[in-house]
PDB file of C-alpha atoms in Angstrom:
ATOM      1  CA  MET X 248     105.758 135.720 157.769  1.00 44.00           C
ATOM      2  CA  ASP X 249     108.771 137.199 156.023  1.00 53.00           C
ATOM      3  CA  PRO X 250     107.985 139.800 153.345  1.00 58.00           C
ATOM      4  CA  VAL X 251     108.121 138.685 149.722  1.00 67.00           C
ATOM      5  CA  SER X 252     111.319 140.022 148.179  1.00 75.00           C
ATOM      6  CA  GLY X 253     111.290 138.831 144.581  1.00 90.00           C
ATOM      7  CA  LYS X 254     110.344 140.654 141.418  1.00 96.00           C
ATOM      8  CA  LEU X 255     108.239 139.597 138.454  1.00 98.00           C
ATOM      9  CA  THR X 256     108.394 141.452 135.147  1.00 98.00           C
ATOM     10  CA  VAL X 257     106.099 140.593 132.245  1.00 98.00           C
ATOM     11  CA  ILE X 258     107.790 141.622 129.016  1.00 98.00           C
ATOM     12  CA  GLY X 259     106.530 142.171 125.479  1.00 97.00           C
ATOM     13  CA  LEU X 260     109.019 141.103 122.795  1.00 96.00           C
ATOM     14  CA  GLY X 261     107.236 142.827 119.918  1.00 95.00           C
ATOM     15  CA  PRO X 262     106.128 141.110 116.709  1.00 92.00           C
ATOM     16  CA  GLY X 263     109.401 139.428 115.804  1.00 88.00           C
ATOM     17  CA  SER X 264     112.184 141.788 114.783  1.00 88.00           C
ATOM     18  CA  ALA X 265     114.994 142.422 117.255  1.00 89.00           C
ATOM     19  CA  GLY X 266     114.774 146.092 116.285  1.00 91.00           C
ATOM     20  CA  GLN X 267     111.227 146.235 117.616  1.00 92.00           C
ATOM     21  CA  ILE X 268     112.159 145.162 121.149  1.00 95.00           C
ATOM     22  CA  THR X 269     112.149 148.304 123.296  1.00 96.00           C
ATOM     23  CA  PRO X 270     115.208 149.348 125.327  1.00 96.00           C
ATOM     24  CA  GLU X 271     113.102 148.952 128.487  1.00 97.00           C
ATOM     25  CA  ALA X 272     112.327 145.347 127.531  1.00 97.00           C
ATOM     26  CA  SER X 273     115.982 144.605 126.742  1.00 96.00           C
ATOM     27  CA  ASP X 274     117.095 145.969 130.119  1.00 96.00           C
ATOM     28  CA  ALA X 275     114.450 143.931 131.953  1.00 97.00           C
ATOM     29  CA  LEU X 276     115.494 140.743 130.145  1.00 97.00           C
ATOM     30  CA  GLN X 277     119.139 141.274 131.106  1.00 96.00           C
ATOM     31  CA  ALA X 278     118.233 141.822 134.764  1.00 95.00           C
ATOM     32  CA  ALA X 279     116.234 138.601 135.174  1.00 97.00           C
ATOM     33  CA  ASP X 280     117.579 135.534 136.979  1.00 96.00           C
ATOM     34  CA  VAL X 281     115.108 133.224 135.237  1.00 97.00           C
ATOM     35  CA  ILE X 282     112.857 133.684 132.201  1.00 98.00           C
ATOM     36  CA  PHE X 283     109.600 131.816 131.660  1.00 98.00           C
ATOM     37  CA  GLY X 284     107.869 131.626 128.295  1.00 97.00           C
ATOM     38  CA  TYR X 285     106.603 129.735 125.297  1.00 95.00           C
ATOM     39  CA  GLY X 286     109.603 128.048 123.667  1.00 94.00           C
ATOM     40  CA  PRO X 287     109.668 129.999 120.341  1.00 92.00           C
ATOM     41  CA  TYR X 288     109.464 133.280 122.276  1.00 94.00           C
ATOM     42  CA  LEU X 289     112.328 132.292 124.551  1.00 95.00           C
ATOM     43  CA  ASP X 290     114.389 131.534 121.433  1.00 93.00           C
ATOM     44  CA  ARG X 291     114.140 135.231 120.532  1.00 92.00           C
ATOM     45  CA  VAL X 292     115.756 136.346 123.791  1.00 94.00           C
ATOM     46  CA  PRO X 293     119.568 136.819 123.738  1.00 90.00           C
ATOM     47  CA  GLU X 294     121.229 134.377 126.119  1.00 90.00           C
ATOM     48  CA  ARG X 295     123.097 135.584 129.201  1.00 90.00           C
ATOM     49  CA  ALA X 296     125.509 133.499 131.257  1.00 93.00           C
ATOM     50  CA  GLY X 297     123.969 132.322 134.517  1.00 92.00           C
ATOM     51  CA  GLN X 298     120.412 133.085 133.442  1.00 95.00           C
ATOM     52  CA  ARG X 299     117.971 130.160 133.536  1.00 96.00           C
ATOM     53  CA  ARG X 300     115.096 129.511 131.130  1.00 96.00           C
ATOM     54  CA  GLN X 301     111.848 127.664 131.693  1.00 96.00           C
ATOM     55  CA  ALA X 302     110.056 126.815 128.428  1.00 95.00           C
ATOM     56  CA  SER X 303     106.470 125.563 128.250  1.00 91.00           C
ATOM     57  CA  ASP X 304     103.751 124.914 125.711  1.00 87.00           C
ATOM     58  CA  ASN X 305     101.643 127.717 124.275  1.00 82.00           C
ATOM     59  CA  ARG X 306      98.450 126.546 126.025  1.00 82.00           C
ATOM     60  CA  GLU X 307      99.972 126.400 129.508  1.00 90.00           C
ATOM     61  CA  GLU X 308      99.597 130.083 130.369  1.00 95.00           C
ATOM     62  CA  ILE X 309      98.140 129.724 133.870  1.00 96.00           C
ATOM     63  CA  ASP X 310     100.614 127.004 134.845  1.00 96.00           C
ATOM     64  CA  ARG X 311     103.468 129.143 133.489  1.00 97.00           C
ATOM     65  CA  ALA X 312     102.181 132.174 135.391  1.00 97.00           C
ATOM     66  CA  THR X 313     101.848 130.174 138.612  1.00 97.00           C
ATOM     67  CA  ARG X 314     105.383 128.804 138.391  1.00 97.00           C
ATOM     68  CA  ALA X 315     106.765 132.273 137.660  1.00 97.00           C
ATOM     69  CA  LEU X 316     104.955 133.738 140.663  1.00 97.00           C
ATOM     70  CA  MET X 317     106.246 130.938 142.875  1.00 96.00           C
ATOM     71  CA  ALA X 318     109.824 131.621 141.748  1.00 97.00           C
ATOM     72  CA  ALA X 319     109.452 135.348 142.374  1.00 97.00           C
ATOM     73  CA  ALA X 320     107.923 134.678 145.803  1.00 95.00           C
ATOM     74  CA  GLN X 321     111.074 132.732 146.665  1.00 94.00           C
ATOM     75  CA  GLY X 322     113.172 135.833 146.012  1.00 94.00           C
ATOM     76  CA  ALA X 323     114.196 135.490 142.367  1.00 96.00           C
ATOM     77  CA  SER X 324     114.119 138.207 139.747  1.00 97.00           C
ATOM     78  CA  VAL X 325     111.753 136.614 137.232  1.00 98.00           C
ATOM     79  CA  ALA X 326     110.752 137.593 133.697  1.00 98.00           C
ATOM     80  CA  VAL X 327     107.817 136.190 131.752  1.00 98.00           C
ATOM     81  CA  VAL X 328     107.931 136.880 128.008  1.00 98.00           C
ATOM     82  CA  SER X 329     105.143 137.322 125.480  1.00 95.00           C
ATOM     83  CA  GLY X 330     105.202 138.011 121.774  1.00 94.00           C
ATOM     84  CA  GLY X 331     103.843 141.429 120.871  1.00 95.00           C
ATOM     85  CA  ASP X 332     102.437 143.213 123.907  1.00 97.00           C
ATOM     86  CA  PRO X 333     101.954 141.142 127.088  1.00 97.00           C
ATOM     87  CA  GLY X 334      98.635 142.831 127.824  1.00 97.00           C
ATOM     88  CA  VAL X 335      96.998 141.962 124.476  1.00 97.00           C
ATOM     89  CA  PHE X 336      95.678 138.364 124.524  1.00 95.00           C
ATOM     90  CA  ALA X 337      98.865 137.394 126.351  1.00 95.00           C
ATOM     91  CA  MET X 338     100.664 136.713 129.616  1.00 97.00           C
ATOM     92  CA  ALA X 339      99.961 139.858 131.636  1.00 98.00           C
ATOM     93  CA  ALA X 340      96.325 138.819 132.079  1.00 97.00           C
ATOM     94  CA  ALA X 341      97.380 135.247 132.943  1.00 97.00           C
ATOM     95  CA  ILE X 342      99.757 136.576 135.606  1.00 98.00           C
ATOM     96  CA  CYS X 343      97.011 138.763 137.099  1.00 98.00           C
ATOM     97  CA  GLU X 344      94.589 135.831 137.104  1.00 97.00           C
ATOM     98  CA  ALA X 345      97.061 133.481 138.806  1.00 97.00           C
ATOM     99  CA  LEU X 346      97.984 136.173 141.329  1.00 97.00           C
ATOM    100  CA  GLU X 347      94.326 136.782 142.199  1.00 97.00           C
ATOM    101  CA  ARG X 348      93.761 133.048 142.771  1.00 96.00           C
ATOM    102  CA  GLY X 349      97.026 132.469 144.636  1.00 96.00           C
ATOM    103  CA  PRO X 350      98.315 133.089 148.152  1.00 95.00           C
ATOM    104  CA  GLY X 351      97.847 136.564 149.559  1.00 94.00           C
ATOM    105  CA  ALA X 352     101.618 136.969 149.866  1.00 93.00           C
ATOM    106  CA  TRP X 353     101.915 137.075 146.070  1.00 95.00           C
ATOM    107  CA  ARG X 354     100.186 140.454 146.095  1.00 95.00           C
ATOM    108  CA  GLU X 355     103.230 141.889 147.854  1.00 94.00           C
ATOM    109  CA  LEU X 356     105.485 141.082 144.894  1.00 95.00           C
ATOM    110  CA  ASP X 357     107.171 143.820 142.933  1.00 96.00           C
ATOM    111  CA  LEU X 358     105.247 143.390 139.669  1.00 97.00           C
ATOM    112  CA  ALA X 359     105.968 145.304 136.452  1.00 98.00           C
ATOM    113  CA  ILE X 360     104.480 145.067 132.970  1.00 98.00           C
ATOM    114  CA  VAL X 361     106.769 146.139 130.115  1.00 98.00           C
ATOM    115  CA  PRO X 362     104.776 146.944 126.966  1.00 97.00           C
ATOM    116  CA  GLY X 363     105.667 145.808 123.479  1.00 97.00           C
ATOM    117  CA  ILE X 364     104.575 146.497 119.918  1.00 96.00           C
ATOM    118  CA  THR X 365     101.532 144.339 119.319  1.00 96.00           C
ATOM    119  CA  SER X 366     101.043 142.687 115.943  1.00 95.00           C
ATOM    120  CA  MET X 367      98.116 144.819 114.773  1.00 97.00           C
ATOM    121  CA  LEU X 368     100.304 147.933 115.072  1.00 97.00           C
ATOM    122  CA  ALA X 369     103.141 146.294 113.157  1.00 96.00           C
ATOM    123  CA  VAL X 370     100.794 145.107 110.393  1.00 97.00           C
ATOM    124  CA  ALA X 371      99.107 148.510 110.178  1.00 97.00           C
ATOM    125  CA  ALA X 372     102.458 150.279 109.824  1.00 96.00           C
ATOM    126  CA  ARG X 373     103.363 148.140 106.815  1.00 96.00           C
ATOM    127  CA  VAL X 374     100.392 149.352 104.762  1.00 97.00           C
ATOM    128  CA  GLY X 375      99.613 152.852 105.980  1.00 97.00           C
ATOM    129  CA  ALA X 376      97.142 153.775 108.704  1.00 98.00           C
ATOM    130  CA  PRO X 377      94.152 151.412 108.726  1.00 98.00           C
ATOM    131  CA  LEU X 378      93.767 152.052 112.462  1.00 98.00           C
ATOM    132  CA  GLY X 379      93.567 155.814 111.903  1.00 96.00           C
ATOM    133  CA  HIS X 380      90.075 156.011 113.403  1.00 96.00           C
ATOM    134  CA  ASP X 381      88.131 153.939 115.927  1.00 97.00           C
ATOM    135  CA  PHE X 382      89.068 150.260 115.998  1.00 98.00           C
ATOM    136  CA  CYS X 383      88.833 147.141 118.128  1.00 98.00           C
ATOM    137  CA  ALA X 384      90.707 143.844 118.488  1.00 98.00           C
ATOM    138  CA  LEU X 385      89.082 140.417 118.656  1.00 98.00           C
ATOM    139  CA  SER X 386      90.563 136.958 119.094  1.00 96.00           C
ATOM    140  CA  LEU X 387      88.924 134.248 117.000  1.00 96.00           C
ATOM    141  CA  SER X 388      90.132 131.535 119.366  1.00 94.00           C
ATOM    142  CA  ASP X 389      87.247 129.817 121.128  1.00 93.00           C
ATOM    143  CA  ASN X 390      89.468 128.026 123.650  1.00 90.00           C
ATOM    144  CA  LEU X 391      88.399 130.405 126.427  1.00 91.00           C
ATOM    145  CA  LYS X 392      85.057 131.700 125.170  1.00 95.00           C
ATOM    146  CA  PRO X 393      82.184 130.275 123.095  1.00 96.00           C
ATOM    147  CA  TRP X 394      82.104 130.750 119.339  1.00 96.00           C
ATOM    148  CA  SER X 395      78.580 132.165 119.578  1.00 97.00           C
ATOM    149  CA  LEU X 396      79.985 135.102 121.570  1.00 98.00           C
ATOM    150  CA  ILE X 397      82.665 135.698 118.941  1.00 97.00           C
ATOM    151  CA  GLU X 398      79.997 135.872 116.234  1.00 97.00           C
ATOM    152  CA  ARG X 399      77.963 138.389 118.253  1.00 98.00           C
ATOM    153  CA  ARG X 400      81.022 140.568 118.786  1.00 98.00           C
ATOM    154  CA  LEU X 401      81.947 140.473 115.093  1.00 98.00           C
ATOM    155  CA  ARG X 402      78.463 141.654 114.120  1.00 97.00           C
ATOM    156  CA  ALA X 403      78.448 144.343 116.798  1.00 98.00           C
ATOM    157  CA  ALA X 404      81.894 145.676 115.847  1.00 98.00           C
ATOM    158  CA  ALA X 405      81.093 145.799 112.132  1.00 97.00           C
ATOM    159  CA  GLY X 406      77.705 147.371 112.784  1.00 96.00           C
ATOM    160  CA  ALA X 407      79.266 150.046 114.999  1.00 96.00           C
ATOM    161  CA  GLY X 408      81.737 151.072 112.288  1.00 96.00           C
ATOM    162  CA  PHE X 409      84.935 149.826 113.918  1.00 98.00           C
ATOM    163  CA  VAL X 410      87.990 148.712 112.007  1.00 98.00           C
ATOM    164  CA  ILE X 411      88.582 145.175 113.319  1.00 98.00           C
ATOM    165  CA  ALA X 412      91.913 143.514 114.064  1.00 98.00           C
ATOM    166  CA  LEU X 413      91.651 139.733 114.279  1.00 98.00           C
ATOM    167  CA  TYR X 414      94.110 137.816 116.414  1.00 96.00           C
ATOM    168  CA  ASN X 415      94.470 133.998 116.473  1.00 94.00           C
ATOM    169  CA  PRO X 416      92.501 133.795 113.227  1.00 94.00           C
ATOM    170  CA  ILE X 417      92.939 130.119 112.401  1.00 90.00           C
ATOM    171  CA  SER X 418      94.590 126.896 113.524  1.00 84.00           C
ATOM    172  CA  ARG X 419      94.707 123.241 112.553  1.00 82.00           C
ATOM    173  CA  ALA X 420      92.046 122.512 115.176  1.00 83.00           C
ATOM    174  CA  ARG X 421      89.663 125.216 113.865  1.00 86.00           C
ATOM    175  CA  PRO X 422      90.346 125.776 110.157  1.00 88.00           C
ATOM    176  CA  TRP X 423      86.810 126.996 109.401  1.00 92.00           C
ATOM    177  CA  GLN X 424      86.482 129.948 111.760  1.00 95.00           C
ATOM    178  CA  LEU X 425      88.166 132.674 109.711  1.00 96.00           C
ATOM    179  CA  ASP X 426      86.044 131.949 106.635  1.00 96.00           C
ATOM    180  CA  ARG X 427      82.957 132.049 108.859  1.00 97.00           C
ATOM    181  CA  ALA X 428      84.106 135.422 110.229  1.00 97.00           C
ATOM    182  CA  PHE X 429      84.486 136.762 106.678  1.00 97.00           C
ATOM    183  CA  GLU X 430      80.997 135.474 105.872  1.00 97.00           C
ATOM    184  CA  ILE X 431      79.517 137.326 108.843  1.00 97.00           C
ATOM    185  CA  LEU X 432      81.318 140.554 107.951  1.00 97.00           C
ATOM    186  CA  ARG X 433      80.298 140.397 104.271  1.00 97.00           C
ATOM    187  CA  ALA X 434      76.686 140.617 105.409  1.00 96.00           C
ATOM    188  CA  GLN X 435      77.380 144.002 107.041  1.00 94.00           C
ATOM    189  CA  LEU X 436      80.228 145.672 105.169  1.00 97.00           C
ATOM    190  CA  PRO X 437      80.781 146.696 101.532  1.00 96.00           C
ATOM    191  CA  ALA X 438      82.390 144.075  99.293  1.00 96.00           C
ATOM    192  CA  GLY X 439      85.292 146.434  98.580  1.00 95.00           C
ATOM    193  CA  THR X 440      86.239 146.861 102.247  1.00 97.00           C
ATOM    194  CA  PRO X 441      90.042 146.534 102.475  1.00 97.00           C
ATOM    195  CA  VAL X 442      91.445 143.502 104.283  1.00 97.00           C
ATOM    196  CA  VAL X 443      95.107 143.297 105.313  1.00 97.00           C
ATOM    197  CA  CYS X 444      96.679 139.930 106.131  1.00 96.00           C
ATOM    198  CA  GLY X 445     100.014 140.345 107.867  1.00 96.00           C
ATOM    199  CA  ARG X 446     102.010 137.231 108.643  1.00 94.00           C
ATOM    200  CA  ALA X 447     105.156 137.139 110.819  1.00 91.00           C
ATOM    201  CA  VAL X 448     105.771 140.873 110.524  1.00 93.00           C
ATOM    202  CA  GLY X 449     109.392 141.698 111.275  1.00 89.00           C
ATOM    203  CA  ARG X 450     110.642 138.170 110.669  1.00 90.00           C
ATOM    204  CA  ILE X 451     112.409 136.725 107.643  1.00 91.00           C
ATOM    205  CA  ASP X 452     109.232 134.946 106.523  1.00 92.00           C
ATOM    206  CA  GLU X 453     107.084 138.091 106.688  1.00 93.00           C
ATOM    207  CA  ARG X 454     104.209 138.246 104.225  1.00 94.00           C
ATOM    208  CA  ILE X 455     101.736 141.101 103.707  1.00 95.00           C
ATOM    209  CA  ARG X 456      98.690 140.806 101.464  1.00 94.00           C
ATOM    210  CA  VAL X 457      96.110 143.520 100.833  1.00 95.00           C
ATOM    211  CA  THR X 458      92.817 142.351  99.416  1.00 95.00           C
ATOM    212  CA  THR X 459      89.095 143.075  99.772  1.00 96.00           C
ATOM    213  CA  LEU X 460      86.407 141.497 101.870  1.00 97.00           C
ATOM    214  CA  LYS X 461      84.726 140.164  98.727  1.00 96.00           C
ATOM    215  CA  VAL X 462      87.606 137.796  97.940  1.00 96.00           C
ATOM    216  CA  ALA X 463      89.301 137.388 101.333  1.00 96.00           C
ATOM    217  CA  ASP X 464      89.921 133.724 102.094  1.00 94.00           C
ATOM    218  CA  GLY X 465      90.902 131.801 105.187  1.00 92.00           C
ATOM    219  CA  SER X 466      93.783 130.153 103.338  1.00 90.00           C
ATOM    220  CA  ASP X 467      95.612 133.514 103.497  1.00 85.00           C
ATOM    221  CA  ALA X 468      96.222 133.069 107.233  1.00 92.00           C
ATOM    222  CA  ASP X 469      97.710 130.906 109.955  1.00 90.00           C
ATOM    223  CA  MET X 470      98.320 131.450 113.683  1.00 87.00           C
ATOM    224  CA  ALA X 471     101.239 133.775 112.898  1.00 90.00           C
ATOM    225  CA  THR X 472      98.868 136.106 111.020  1.00 95.00           C
ATOM    226  CA  CYS X 473      97.075 139.207 112.227  1.00 96.00           C
ATOM    227  CA  ILE X 474      94.233 140.435 110.031  1.00 97.00           C
ATOM    228  CA  ILE X 475      92.906 143.972 109.819  1.00 98.00           C
ATOM    229  CA  ILE X 476      89.454 144.441 108.305  1.00 98.00           C
ATOM    230  CA  GLY X 477      88.529 147.995 107.438  1.00 97.00           C
ATOM    231  CA  SER X 478      85.317 149.810 108.217  1.00 97.00           C
ATOM    232  CA  SER X 479      83.043 151.310 105.585  1.00 94.00           C
ATOM    233  CA  GLU X 480      85.239 154.438 105.861  1.00 95.00           C
ATOM    234  CA  THR X 481      88.571 152.710 105.176  1.00 97.00           C
ATOM    235  CA  ARG X 482      90.174 153.645 101.889  1.00 95.00           C
ATOM    236  CA  LEU X 483      92.605 151.895  99.557  1.00 92.00           C
ATOM    237  CA  VAL X 484      94.883 154.170  97.526  1.00 93.00           C
ATOM    238  CA  GLU X 485      96.721 152.563  94.610  1.00 90.00           C
ATOM    239  CA  ARG X 486     100.263 153.842  93.980  1.00 90.00           C
ATOM    240  CA  PRO X 487     102.519 153.703  90.898  1.00 91.00           C
ATOM    241  CA  ASN X 488     104.938 151.287  92.563  1.00 85.00           C
ATOM    242  CA  GLY X 489     102.205 148.646  92.690  1.00 81.00           C
ATOM    243  CA  THR X 490     101.633 148.773  96.428  1.00 85.00           C
ATOM    244  CA  ALA X 491      98.415 150.011  97.969  1.00 86.00           C
ATOM    245  CA  LEU X 492      98.131 152.488 100.814  1.00 95.00           C
ATOM    246  CA  VAL X 493      95.382 151.536 103.247  1.00 97.00           C
ATOM    247  CA  TYR X 494      94.075 154.080 105.726  1.00 97.00           C
ATOM    248  CA  THR X 495      90.997 155.056 107.688  1.00 97.00           C
ATOM    249  CA  PRO X 496      90.335 158.819 107.654  1.00 96.00           C
ATOM    250  CA  ARG X 497      90.366 160.563 111.006  1.00 92.00           C
ATOM    251  CA  SER X 498      86.987 162.143 110.277  1.00 87.00           C
ATOM    252  CA  VAL X 499      83.866 160.080 109.658  1.00 84.00           C
ATOM    253  CA  GLY X 500      82.380 160.884 106.269  1.00 78.00           C
ATOM    254  CA  ALA X 501      85.497 162.791 105.215  1.00 72.00           C
ATOM    255  CA  PHE X 502      85.035 161.787 101.573  1.00 68.00           C
ATOM    256  CA  SER X 503      81.263 161.601 101.396  1.00 60.00           C
ATOM    257  CA  THR X 504      79.560 163.576  98.635  1.00 48.00           C
TER     258      THR X 504
END
């Protein structure tokens, strides 16, 4: 059998702003013969003459990964794009899964993962440093795991003192889940715990809202929102310009009396 000669690069486009696409990602996009991705993500990629695009629906990750691997196995230079970072609830894991299930020859492919700025980092940067100490990231989507597991992980993360970043917080098919998550967290965290809702960071419709766990509401979010929920250590510092600085001290108990 002839050796596999193609290349597959999985690329993170960052949270939305062209300025947050890394030079490495830009170079990889220019070098690709064909780009696979969710349609709105492909729309963010500058067009190049002669380069082909293969758009697909957001829930077709494994099919998209399989078709990209097939194209690379046929000798093409292929890129697969993700919003944010491709390794955070995104296409890098789908590519690895499809490769593991697929023909052995796919393992010979030249495979590269190009990181990107994931949304929790972009949201955090807008308000200060809420991820300044230990944190974790959870997806509230129950498409690939049971909701009961999500609830257990929420309780465990809050009980362990982690700041929690919530991805995929709400959708039309599951409008109740974010409010249920807030309910679970209110049972374990102080009412004044800061909550940051960051929608479409880096895009023209960006919206940032800082509130507290006591009054946080699911209506503040949609699927373009990433939510950061502080730990019991996270602090909110009011400033004269009317904006609040949110940060988690690097030392546990730094302000205890």
